[in-house]
Tab-separated table of C-alpha atoms in Angstrom:
chain	number	residue	atom	x	y	z
A	244	MET	CA	107.094	116.466	78.769
A	245	LEU	CA	108.780	113.706	80.735
A	246	ALA	CA	111.286	111.467	79.011
A	247	ALA	CA	110.098	107.944	78.249
A	248	ALA	CA	112.466	106.481	80.855
A	249	GLN	CA	110.965	108.739	83.531
A	250	ARG	CA	107.308	107.769	82.980
A	251	LEU	CA	105.347	105.011	84.694
A	252	ARG	CA	103.189	103.092	82.249
A	253	ARG	CA	102.462	99.618	83.604
A	254	SER	CA	99.843	99.061	86.268
A	255	THR	CA	102.299	96.882	88.196
A	256	ASP	CA	104.662	99.857	88.513
A	257	PHE	CA	101.828	102.028	89.826
A	258	ALA	CA	100.736	99.312	92.251
A	259	ALA	CA	104.284	98.822	93.562
A	260	ALA	CA	104.669	102.542	94.255
A	261	ILE	CA	101.259	102.826	95.903
A	262	ARG	CA	101.657	99.718	98.072
A	263	GLY	CA	105.316	100.119	98.954
A	264	GLY	CA	105.662	103.877	99.154
A	265	ARG	CA	104.776	106.588	101.611
A	266	ARG	CA	101.518	108.450	101.099
A	267	ALA	CA	100.985	112.125	101.766
A	268	GLY	CA	98.034	114.282	100.787
A	269	ARG	CA	97.972	118.038	100.663
A	270	GLY	CA	95.189	120.152	99.204
A	271	ALA	CA	94.401	118.988	95.686
A	272	VAL	CA	96.920	116.127	95.354
A	273	VAL	CA	97.971	112.905	97.023
A	274	VAL	CA	101.473	111.589	96.362
A	275	HIS	CA	102.840	108.093	96.809
A	276	LEU	CA	106.636	108.087	96.995
A	277	ALA	CA	108.612	104.856	96.903
A	278	LEU	CA	112.230	105.560	97.753
A	279	PRO	CA	114.986	103.224	96.536
A	280	PRO	CA	116.508	100.861	99.103
A	281	THR	CA	119.530	102.405	100.803
A	282	SER	CA	122.875	100.766	100.172
A	283	GLY	CA	123.677	100.822	103.895
A	284	SER	CA	120.859	98.429	104.753
A	285	GLU	CA	122.174	95.645	102.544
A	286	ALA	CA	125.264	93.608	103.353
A	287	PRO	CA	128.061	94.251	100.876
A	288	SER	CA	128.641	91.170	98.754
A	289	SER	CA	131.185	92.655	96.374
A	290	PRO	CA	134.761	93.674	97.118
A	291	GLU	CA	134.110	96.935	95.191
A	292	PRO	CA	130.855	98.266	96.721
A	293	ALA	CA	131.387	101.948	95.960
A	294	ARG	CA	131.860	101.439	92.239
A	295	ALA	CA	128.968	98.951	91.919
A	296	VAL	CA	126.553	101.173	93.860
A	297	GLY	CA	127.346	104.210	91.705
A	298	VAL	CA	126.666	102.305	88.515
A	299	GLU	CA	123.327	100.990	89.788
A	300	GLU	CA	122.096	104.395	90.929
A	301	SER	CA	122.919	106.145	87.660
A	302	SER	CA	121.118	103.468	85.635
A	303	ALA	CA	117.885	103.741	87.667
A	304	PRO	CA	116.084	106.982	86.763
A	305	THR	CA	113.559	108.679	88.978
A	306	ARG	CA	110.140	107.884	87.541
A	307	ALA	CA	106.719	109.506	87.856
A	308	GLY	CA	103.145	108.569	87.032
A	309	PHE	CA	99.826	110.372	87.249
A	310	VAL	CA	96.325	109.278	88.235
A	311	VAL	CA	93.518	111.660	87.289
A	312	SER	CA	90.118	109.990	87.637
A	313	LYS	CA	86.784	110.946	86.132
A	314	ALA	CA	85.837	112.447	89.495
A	315	VAL	CA	88.115	115.380	88.638
A	316	GLY	CA	85.904	116.365	85.710
A	317	PRO	CA	85.334	115.842	81.998
A	318	ALA	CA	88.163	114.870	79.648
A	319	VAL	CA	89.237	118.431	78.897
A	320	VAL	CA	89.614	119.261	82.593
A	321	ARG	CA	91.378	115.965	83.377
A	322	ASN	CA	93.889	116.524	80.582
A	323	ARG	CA	94.542	120.106	81.712
A	324	VAL	CA	95.191	118.911	85.276
A	325	ARG	CA	97.437	116.101	83.998
A	326	ARG	CA	99.468	118.529	81.838
A	327	ARG	CA	99.916	120.937	84.755
A	328	LEU	CA	100.992	118.165	87.125
A	329	ARG	CA	103.369	116.689	84.545
A	330	HIS	CA	105.044	120.064	84.073
A	331	LEU	CA	105.316	120.641	87.837
A	332	VAL	CA	106.768	117.179	88.476
A	333	ARG	CA	109.290	117.500	85.641
A	334	GLU	CA	110.813	120.511	87.423
A	335	ARG	CA	111.053	118.592	90.719
A	336	LEU	CA	112.276	115.148	89.614
A	337	ALA	CA	115.930	116.129	90.001
A	338	THR	CA	115.409	116.767	93.720
A	339	LEU	CA	114.307	113.183	94.385
A	340	PRO	CA	116.819	110.368	94.962
A	341	ALA	CA	117.814	108.347	91.898
A	342	GLY	CA	115.670	105.261	91.491
A	343	SER	CA	112.653	106.585	93.380
A	344	THR	CA	109.101	106.275	92.063
A	345	LEU	CA	106.494	109.010	92.441
A	346	VAL	CA	102.768	108.614	91.772
A	347	VAL	CA	100.692	111.799	91.860
A	348	ARG	CA	96.933	111.387	92.262
A	349	ALA	CA	94.749	114.409	91.565
A	350	LEU	CA	91.745	114.986	93.791
A	351	PRO	CA	88.551	116.639	92.474
A	352	ALA	CA	89.706	119.958	93.949
A	353	ALA	CA	92.564	119.983	91.402
A	354	ALA	CA	90.091	120.892	88.642
A	355	GLY	CA	89.621	124.396	89.995
A	356	ALA	CA	93.086	124.872	91.473
A	357	SER	CA	95.516	127.374	90.005
A	358	TYR	CA	98.943	126.376	88.740
A	359	ALA	CA	100.582	128.032	91.755
A	360	ARG	CA	98.314	126.199	94.213
A	361	LEU	CA	98.968	122.841	92.519
A	362	GLY	CA	102.697	123.545	92.784
A	363	ALA	CA	102.462	124.449	96.459
A	364	ASP	CA	100.346	121.373	97.238
A	365	LEU	CA	102.748	119.129	95.314
A	366	ASP	CA	105.785	120.563	97.115
A	367	ALA	CA	104.172	120.130	100.526
A	368	ALA	CA	103.049	116.567	99.780
A	369	VAL	CA	106.452	115.478	98.457
A	370	ALA	CA	108.217	117.053	101.436
A	371	SER	CA	105.859	115.255	103.796
A	372	ALA	CA	106.374	111.926	102.023
A	373	ARG	CA	110.171	112.317	102.128
A	374	ALA	CA	110.258	113.182	105.825
A	375	PRO	CA	110.991	110.286	108.171
A	376	ARG	CA	107.943	108.848	109.828
A	377	SER	CA	107.417	109.877	113.409
A	378	ARG	CA	105.541	107.888	115.988
A	379	ARG	CA	102.150	109.274	116.877
A	380	SER	CA	101.312	109.687	120.529
A	381	ARG	CA	97.942	108.411	121.627
């Protein structure tokens, strides 16, 4: 189970991650990843930027939330999918930058997906969301 500090609970936190983050869908899941602002983009206002930045990053944990709608299935199926996703995300939270927010939305296909397939879809979606955006040619 995720620690209390690593869970998203308020709808405003979910909305901020969904509106401000990158979206990537793969197979049975869609992820919304909101990365923390980089320290290089802000002008340093303190004479000790390295020490202040390190303190801020360690105090902001990586957080995750899950959205499993009734379209996935009845309550038993939704809870099974949520438990599987929670376990998969717990193993991968350490790979994300400190202070980032991850929202995982299960699609109806997640109800019949195996644990291995959910893991592969989650890995592919997170990797796609972390990759820098490229311009599409028309």
